Amino acid sequence: MPQPDMGLADAVDAFVEQLESTLEPIVTSTLQRSPEQLRKDLALDAFNLSAAFIDCDDSHSDAELAAFIVALRQHFPDLLADDTTPTDVRSAGIITGKREWLNQPSGLFNSLVAADQSAGTAYSSVYYEHALRMAHTAISIDDYTSRFELSGVEKFRSMLLRSMKSGGVNSGASVATTGGPAAAAAVAAPEEELPPERPLDDLLDELDQLIGLDAVKEEVKLVAALLKVQKLREHRGLPVIESSRHLIFVGNPGTGKTTVARLLAQIYRTLNVVDKGHLIETDRGGLVAGFVGQTAMKVSEVFDRAEQGVLLIDEAYSLTRGGEKDFGREAIDAVVKLVEDRRDRVVVILAGYPDEMEDLVEANPGMASRFPRTISFDDYNDDELLQIFELIANKQEYHLDDSGEAAVLDWFAAQHRGHGFGNGRSARNLFEASVARHATRLVKVEDPTDHDLITLIDTDIGPPVVEEIEESDEAE
């Protein structure tokens, strides 16, 4: 049997022992269990969770099974005897099919949510914290963590959070615990005081609150999960497959690229990829100079400002558009060099239209390996654009009546979706035009009511005129 990874054993022990200690005040009164039964229930949840995470990719390696045996043997000595081997576990089908266990919370977790809901406590959040530690540890055992494993952990994480939120659990409530790993300390910039580092769950929750972008949200969560696993392996002295953290965002303007980049920068900070987690935005004008030798210096200055943060280069493909005397290609060469030289200090995101960005990568050797992951931002559909319109309107204390909603939907339905469609920008333009028409209408009303002053109706929206598409791209 291979020398087992002890990380899972540590995570399982922490799950059982920390929760056993934390739940002691409510074990008999609220949970209506004996202390012995609680420990058995905790061990069973640890068993099922560990097996489920190993089963996520339907590939049960010897390393994973050896770690599983060592981690759970003390709790299930009859099933996992001293001479049990990975082959024995595989042949007995102990792991096979266990991933189905991730589709719904355990009975114990549901009991904790109910207890929290009744007493305003946060016992379920302690379960959540240690269950996620087991999850990330289990999928970090093999050198390569598959997309199926990352997706399985993310779905499990979201499921527990939804259950806690629906139960009104205050995850910030105080619960007495002992021991456990300390949170990583935030690193402050010497030049200025940084805002407090935000918990990963808060950032992912903010991501989930964005309208639409389902595929983007999934990709960002997988990026976060992979980084967490890599950091875990690095902490335990395990080999980490080196992978680029730089990204390409493709899509029309107004699809939320800058918003997501800003969140991603904070996620990178929380996961200790960068120290500051700020976002610097630039484009061709911020990188290309007009004289020989100045472009490389200009690019270097932009990277200096993005140090320990994220650099978003909008319309990156425009760097290749120019004549023989254009310095755009010099800027590309400088970017590629600094991406490599500062790979541990700056994360770079290139943004632009899909076809043009594909051409950019194909035309520049070295870019494909440095920017291996592309995240596509699809155009919003009509209902999503209506939600964006309403969000903008509500912030300005306007709202649509039924006729206004129908007019907004008709307006967006008439728009051509294609290269350069404005998406969120179009929603803002329509809102501003509607407010102007609303003012023109109300100036003729002798004594408008408060309702009149805040309500947009169909005539304020206007007929569904096709918006002229601009040729310039903006990351936002």
mmCIF file of N, CA and C in Angstrom, residues 30-76:
data_model
loop_
_atom_site.group_PDB
_atom_site.id
_atom_site.type_symbol
_atom_site.label_atom_id
_atom_site.label_comp_id
_atom_site.label_asym_id
_atom_site.label_seq_id
_atom_site.Cartn_x
_atom_site.Cartn_y
_atom_site.Cartn_z
ATOM 1 N N THR A 30 -31.193 19.925 22.572
ATOM 2 C CA THR A 30 -31.702 20.349 21.268
ATOM 3 C C THR A 30 -31.620 19.241 20.222
ATOM 4 N N LEU A 31 -30.474 18.582 20.145
ATOM 5 C CA LEU A 31 -30.284 17.536 19.137
ATOM 6 C C LEU A 31 -30.893 16.205 19.571
ATOM 7 N N GLN A 32 -31.190 16.098 20.865
ATOM 8 C CA GLN A 32 -31.816 14.886 21.409
ATOM 9 C C GLN A 32 -31.031 13.625 21.036
ATOM 10 N N ARG A 33 -29.739 13.709 21.272
ATOM 11 C CA ARG A 33 -28.831 12.582 21.059
ATOM 12 C C ARG A 33 -27.974 12.416 22.305
ATOM 13 N N SER A 34 -27.516 11.224 22.525
ATOM 14 C CA SER A 34 -26.510 11.015 23.562
ATOM 15 C C SER A 34 -25.164 11.444 22.982
ATOM 16 N N PRO A 35 -24.189 11.791 23.820
ATOM 17 C CA PRO A 35 -22.858 12.133 23.303
ATOM 18 C C PRO A 35 -22.268 11.013 22.447
ATOM 19 N N GLU A 36 -22.516 9.772 22.826
ATOM 20 C CA GLU A 36 -21.998 8.641 22.051
ATOM 21 C C GLU A 36 -22.624 8.600 20.664
ATOM 22 N N GLN A 37 -23.954 8.849 20.590
ATOM 23 C CA GLN A 37 -24.638 8.831 19.297
ATOM 24 C C GLN A 37 -24.176 9.986 18.417
ATOM 25 N N LEU A 38 -23.943 11.147 19.027
ATOM 26 C CA LEU A 38 -23.450 12.288 18.256
ATOM 27 C C LEU A 38 -22.117 11.951 17.611
ATOM 28 N N ARG A 39 -21.208 11.330 18.365
ATOM 29 C CA ARG A 39 -19.897 10.995 17.804
ATOM 30 C C ARG A 39 -20.046 10.003 16.650
ATOM 31 N N LYS A 40 -20.951 9.048 16.790
ATOM 32 C CA LYS A 40 -21.192 8.091 15.700
ATOM 33 C C LYS A 40 -21.742 8.806 14.466
ATOM 34 N N ASP A 41 -22.672 9.747 14.674
ATOM 35 C CA ASP A 41 -23.253 10.489 13.553
ATOM 36 C C ASP A 41 -22.194 11.345 12.854
ATOM 37 N N LEU A 42 -21.328 11.953 13.646
ATOM 38 C CA LEU A 42 -20.253 12.766 13.061
ATOM 39 C C LEU A 42 -19.293 11.887 12.264
ATOM 40 N N ALA A 43 -18.951 10.735 12.800
ATOM 41 C CA ALA A 43 -18.053 9.827 12.088
ATOM 42 C C ALA A 43 -18.690 9.339 10.791
ATOM 43 N N LEU A 44 -20.001 9.078 10.835
ATOM 44 C CA LEU A 44 -20.694 8.609 9.633
ATOM 45 C C LEU A 44 -20.732 9.702 8.565
ATOM 46 N N ASP A 45 -20.979 10.931 8.975
ATOM 47 C CA ASP A 45 -20.951 12.034 8.013
ATOM 48 C C ASP A 45 -19.552 12.192 7.428
ATOM 49 N N ALA A 46 -18.523 12.080 8.273
ATOM 50 C CA ALA A 46 -17.152 12.188 7.779
ATOM 51 C C ALA A 46 -16.850 11.083 6.771
ATOM 52 N N PHE A 47 -17.304 9.878 7.062
ATOM 53 C CA PHE A 47 -17.118 8.735 6.165
ATOM 54 C C PHE A 47 -17.792 9.002 4.822
ATOM 55 N N ASN A 48 -19.066 9.368 4.871
ATOM 56 C CA ASN A 48 -19.821 9.572 3.642
ATOM 57 C C ASN A 48 -19.289 10.745 2.818
ATOM 58 N N LEU A 49 -18.931 11.836 3.494
ATOM 59 C CA LEU A 49 -18.398 12.996 2.778
ATOM 60 C C LEU A 49 -17.059 12.672 2.122
ATOM 61 N N SER A 50 -16.152 12.052 2.872
ATOM 62 C CA SER A 50 -14.833 11.720 2.316
ATOM 63 C C SER A 50 -14.981 10.798 1.112
ATOM 64 N N ALA A 51 -15.832 9.795 1.236
ATOM 65 C CA ALA A 51 -16.049 8.858 0.129
ATOM 66 C C ALA A 51 -16.671 9.574 -1.071
ATOM 67 N N ALA A 52 -17.611 10.474 -0.798
ATOM 68 C CA ALA A 52 -18.301 11.178 -1.880
ATOM 69 C C ALA A 52 -17.353 12.071 -2.670
ATOM 70 N N PHE A 53 -16.458 12.765 -1.970
ATOM 71 C CA PHE A 53 -15.530 13.647 -2.674
ATOM 72 C C PHE A 53 -14.519 12.843 -3.501
ATOM 73 N N ILE A 54 -14.104 11.712 -2.993
ATOM 74 C CA ILE A 54 -13.206 10.849 -3.768
ATOM 75 C C ILE A 54 -13.912 10.305 -4.997
ATOM 76 N N ASP A 55 -15.220 10.092 -4.873
ATOM 77 C CA ASP A 55 -16.016 9.510 -5.963
ATOM 78 C C ASP A 55 -16.441 10.532 -7.009
ATOM 79 N N CYS A 56 -16.168 11.826 -6.764
ATOM 80 C CA CYS A 56 -16.662 12.886 -7.653
ATOM 81 C C CYS A 56 -16.268 12.666 -9.114
ATOM 82 N N ASP A 57 -15.040 12.204 -9.343
ATOM 83 C CA ASP A 57 -14.564 12.046 -10.718
ATOM 84 C C ASP A 57 -14.613 10.597 -11.174
ATOM 85 N N ASP A 58 -15.238 9.723 -10.361
ATOM 86 C CA ASP A 58 -15.410 8.314 -10.723
ATOM 87 C C ASP A 58 -14.071 7.615 -10.922
ATOM 88 N N SER A 59 -13.006 8.182 -10.342
ATOM 89 C CA SER A 59 -11.670 7.586 -10.461
ATOM 90 C C SER A 59 -11.072 7.508 -9.062
ATOM 91 N N HIS A 60 -10.928 6.305 -8.548
ATOM 92 C CA HIS A 60 -10.486 6.121 -7.163
ATOM 93 C C HIS A 60 -9.048 5.625 -7.152
ATOM 94 N N SER A 61 -8.119 6.566 -7.021
ATOM 95 C CA SER A 61 -6.705 6.205 -7.079
ATOM 96 C C SER A 61 -6.269 5.511 -5.800
ATOM 97 N N ASP A 62 -5.147 4.782 -5.872
ATOM 98 C CA ASP A 62 -4.605 4.134 -4.677
ATOM 99 C C ASP A 62 -4.281 5.153 -3.598
ATOM 100 N N ALA A 63 -3.768 6.319 -4.015
ATOM 101 C CA ALA A 63 -3.416 7.357 -3.032
ATOM 102 C C ALA A 63 -4.658 7.839 -2.293
ATOM 103 N N GLU A 64 -5.753 8.050 -3.019
ATOM 104 C CA GLU A 64 -6.991 8.505 -2.393
ATOM 105 C C GLU A 64 -7.538 7.450 -1.425
ATOM 106 N N LEU A 65 -7.545 6.199 -1.868
ATOM 107 C CA LEU A 65 -8.106 5.134 -1.039
ATOM 108 C C LEU A 65 -7.238 4.858 0.183
ATOM 109 N N ALA A 66 -5.915 4.953 0.032
ATOM 110 C CA ALA A 66 -5.020 4.764 1.176
ATOM 111 C C ALA A 66 -5.268 5.854 2.219
ATOM 112 N N ALA A 67 -5.441 7.108 1.765
ATOM 113 C CA ALA A 67 -5.725 8.203 2.693
ATOM 114 C C ALA A 67 -7.077 8.000 3.362
ATOM 115 N N PHE A 68 -8.042 7.501 2.618
ATOM 116 C CA PHE A 68 -9.382 7.247 3.152
ATOM 117 C C PHE A 68 -9.323 6.185 4.260
ATOM 118 N N ILE A 69 -8.588 5.113 4.010
ATOM 119 C CA ILE A 69 -8.474 4.027 4.990
ATOM 120 C C ILE A 69 -7.890 4.538 6.294
ATOM 121 N N VAL A 70 -6.786 5.279 6.200
ATOM 122 C CA VAL A 70 -6.119 5.794 7.398
ATOM 123 C C VAL A 70 -7.016 6.785 8.143
ATOM 124 N N ALA A 71 -7.743 7.614 7.397
ATOM 125 C CA ALA A 71 -8.566 8.662 8.004
ATOM 126 C C ALA A 71 -9.767 8.097 8.753
ATOM 127 N N LEU A 72 -10.366 7.010 8.226
ATOM 128 C CA LEU A 72 -11.625 6.516 8.795
ATOM 129 C C LEU A 72 -11.487 5.220 9.589
ATOM 130 N N ARG A 73 -10.295 4.624 9.602
ATOM 131 C CA ARG A 73 -10.115 3.309 10.227
ATOM 132 C C ARG A 73 -10.517 3.305 11.701
ATOM 133 N N GLN A 74 -10.120 4.343 12.444
ATOM 134 C CA GLN A 74 -10.392 4.341 13.887
ATOM 135 C C GLN A 74 -11.889 4.408 14.187
ATOM 136 N N HIS A 75 -12.661 4.959 13.239
ATOM 137 C CA HIS A 75 -14.099 5.085 13.449
ATOM 138 C C HIS A 75 -14.866 3.865 12.938
ATOM 139 N N PHE A 76 -14.276 3.153 11.987
ATOM 140 C CA PHE A 76 -14.937 1.979 11.407
ATOM 141 C C PHE A 76 -13.942 0.817 11.313
#
